[in-house]
CSV table of C-alpha atoms in Angstrom, one decimal:
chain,number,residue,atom,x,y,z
A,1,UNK,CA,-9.0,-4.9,-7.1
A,2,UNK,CA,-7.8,-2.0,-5.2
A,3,UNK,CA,-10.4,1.0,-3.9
A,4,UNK,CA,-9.4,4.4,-4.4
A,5,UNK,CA,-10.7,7.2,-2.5
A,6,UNK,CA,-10.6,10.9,-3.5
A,7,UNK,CA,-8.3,11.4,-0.9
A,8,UNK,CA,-5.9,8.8,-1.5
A,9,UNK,CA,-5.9,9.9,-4.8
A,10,UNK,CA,-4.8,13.4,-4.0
A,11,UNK,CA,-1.6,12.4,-1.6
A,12,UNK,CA,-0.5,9.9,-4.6
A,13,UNK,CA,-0.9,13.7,-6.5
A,14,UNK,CA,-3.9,13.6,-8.6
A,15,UNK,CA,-6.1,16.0,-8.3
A,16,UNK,CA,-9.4,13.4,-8.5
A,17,UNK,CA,-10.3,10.2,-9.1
A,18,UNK,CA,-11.5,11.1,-12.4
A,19,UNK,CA,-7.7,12.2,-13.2
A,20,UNK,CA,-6.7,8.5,-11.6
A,21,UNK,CA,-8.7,6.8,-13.8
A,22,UNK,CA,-7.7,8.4,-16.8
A,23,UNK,CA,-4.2,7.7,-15.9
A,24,UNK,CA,-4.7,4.4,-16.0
A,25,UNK,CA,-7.1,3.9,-18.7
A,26,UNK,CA,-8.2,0.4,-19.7
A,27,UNK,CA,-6.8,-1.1,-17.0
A,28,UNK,CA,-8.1,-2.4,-13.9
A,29,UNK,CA,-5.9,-0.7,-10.8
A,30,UNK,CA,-4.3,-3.4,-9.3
A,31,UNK,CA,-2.0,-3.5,-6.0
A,32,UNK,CA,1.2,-3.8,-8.0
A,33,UNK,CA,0.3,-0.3,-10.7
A,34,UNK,CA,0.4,1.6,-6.9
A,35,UNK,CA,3.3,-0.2,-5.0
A,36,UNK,CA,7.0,0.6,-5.1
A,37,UNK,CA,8.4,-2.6,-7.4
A,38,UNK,CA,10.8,-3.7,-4.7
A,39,UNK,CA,7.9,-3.1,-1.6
A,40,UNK,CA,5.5,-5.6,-3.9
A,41,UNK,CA,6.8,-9.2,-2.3
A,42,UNK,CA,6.2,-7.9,1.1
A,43,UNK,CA,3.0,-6.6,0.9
A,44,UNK,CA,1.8,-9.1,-0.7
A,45,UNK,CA,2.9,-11.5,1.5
A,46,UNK,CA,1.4,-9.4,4.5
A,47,UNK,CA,-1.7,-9.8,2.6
A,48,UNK,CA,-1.5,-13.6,2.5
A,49,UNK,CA,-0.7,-14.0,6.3
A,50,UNK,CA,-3.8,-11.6,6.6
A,51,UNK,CA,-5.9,-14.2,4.9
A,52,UNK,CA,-4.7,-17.1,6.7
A,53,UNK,CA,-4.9,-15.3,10.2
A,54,UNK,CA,-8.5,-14.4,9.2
A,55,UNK,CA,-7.8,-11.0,9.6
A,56,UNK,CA,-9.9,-8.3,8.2
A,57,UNK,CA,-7.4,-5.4,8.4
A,58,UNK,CA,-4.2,-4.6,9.6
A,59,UNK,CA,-1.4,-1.6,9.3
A,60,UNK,CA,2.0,-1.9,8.1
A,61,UNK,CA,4.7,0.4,6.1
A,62,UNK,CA,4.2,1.0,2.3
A,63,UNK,CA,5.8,3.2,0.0
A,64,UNK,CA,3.8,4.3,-3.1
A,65,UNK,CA,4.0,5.8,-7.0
A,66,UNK,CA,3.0,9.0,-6.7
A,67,UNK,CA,1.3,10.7,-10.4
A,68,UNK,CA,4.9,12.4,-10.7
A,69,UNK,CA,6.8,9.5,-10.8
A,70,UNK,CA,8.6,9.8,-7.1
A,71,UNK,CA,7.3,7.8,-4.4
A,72,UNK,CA,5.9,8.3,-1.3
A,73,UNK,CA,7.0,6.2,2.2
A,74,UNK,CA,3.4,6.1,4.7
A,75,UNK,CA,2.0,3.9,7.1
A,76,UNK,CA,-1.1,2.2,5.9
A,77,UNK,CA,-4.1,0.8,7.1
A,78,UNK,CA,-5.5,-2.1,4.7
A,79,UNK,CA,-9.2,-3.6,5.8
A,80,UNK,CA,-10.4,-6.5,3.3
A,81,UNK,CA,-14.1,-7.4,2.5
A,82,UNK,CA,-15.8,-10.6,3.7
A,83,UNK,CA,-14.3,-12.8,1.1
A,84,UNK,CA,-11.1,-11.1,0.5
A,85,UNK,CA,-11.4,-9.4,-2.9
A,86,UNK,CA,-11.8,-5.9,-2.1
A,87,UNK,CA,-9.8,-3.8,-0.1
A,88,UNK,CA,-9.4,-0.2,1.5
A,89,UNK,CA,-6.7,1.4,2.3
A,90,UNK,CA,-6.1,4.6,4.5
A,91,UNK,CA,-2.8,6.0,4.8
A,92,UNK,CA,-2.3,6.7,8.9
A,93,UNK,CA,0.9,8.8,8.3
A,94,UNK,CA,3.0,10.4,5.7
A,95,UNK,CA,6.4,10.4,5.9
A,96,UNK,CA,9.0,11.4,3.0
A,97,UNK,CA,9.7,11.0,-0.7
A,98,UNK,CA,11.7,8.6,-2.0
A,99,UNK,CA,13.7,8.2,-5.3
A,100,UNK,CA,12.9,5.3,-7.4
A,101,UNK,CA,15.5,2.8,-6.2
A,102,UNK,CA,15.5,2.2,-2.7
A,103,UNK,CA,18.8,1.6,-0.2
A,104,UNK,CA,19.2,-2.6,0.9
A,105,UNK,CA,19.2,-0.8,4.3
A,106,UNK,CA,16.2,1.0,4.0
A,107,UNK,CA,14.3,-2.1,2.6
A,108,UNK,CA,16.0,-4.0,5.6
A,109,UNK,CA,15.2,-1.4,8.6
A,110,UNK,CA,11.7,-1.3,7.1
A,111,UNK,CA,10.7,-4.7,5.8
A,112,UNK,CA,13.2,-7.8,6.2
A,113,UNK,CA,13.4,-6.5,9.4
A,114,UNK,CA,9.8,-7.2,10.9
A,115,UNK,CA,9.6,-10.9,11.7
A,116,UNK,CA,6.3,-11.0,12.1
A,117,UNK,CA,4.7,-8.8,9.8
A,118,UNK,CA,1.5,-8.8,11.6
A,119,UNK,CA,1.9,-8.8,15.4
A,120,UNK,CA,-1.1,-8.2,17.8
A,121,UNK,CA,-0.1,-4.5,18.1
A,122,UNK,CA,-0.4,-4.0,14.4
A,123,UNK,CA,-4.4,-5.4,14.1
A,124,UNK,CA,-7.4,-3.7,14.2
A,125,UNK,CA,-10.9,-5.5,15.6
């Protein structure tokens, strides 16, 4: 389950959580109803190297669907509960709209690129 603050709410272009949750009535918001389709596999697998590093947050690239359909490229800051089931995310920096299919070479400067998706410069203690 994914925690949305007000403010993430409003750069993804809601104008509250209350409009969030009426988008998206009857269903429990889940990672992949936020993430860009073809961003899903990696953050979910920096999400699994987080959990077996026993790491509690880290930052990494992310590119989101925004209330108007486009999507939005940040860096993002995810920090996970004790037992993993929860997590927060702050967006550290905005950068651009994107269409809705992404470039190989974007995905590949951005994402296939990183060998290590979670190198000691890229946790938080």
């Amino acid at each position: 389950m994914v925690e949305i603050s007000e403010e993430f709410c409003k750069i993804l272009g809601y104008s509250s959580i209350q409009h969030f949750d009426e988008s998206h009535v009857g269903n429990n918001v889940i990672w992949d109803d936020l993430v860009h389709p073809q961003i899903i596999p990696f953050t979910n697998r920096y999400a699994m190297e987080a959990l077996v590093k026993g790491l509690r947050s880290f930052q990494r690239p992310c590119i989101f669907r925004k209330s108007n359909g486009r999507y939005l490229s940040v860096n993002l800051l995810v920090q996970f509960d004790n037992d993993y089931t929860v997590f927060k995310t702050s967006i550290l920096q905005q950068y651009s709209e994107v269409s809705h299919d992404l470039s190989g070479e974007y995905i590949v400067r951005e994402f296939r690129g990183k060998q290590a998706c979670l190198e000691l410069d890229d946790t938080f203690i």
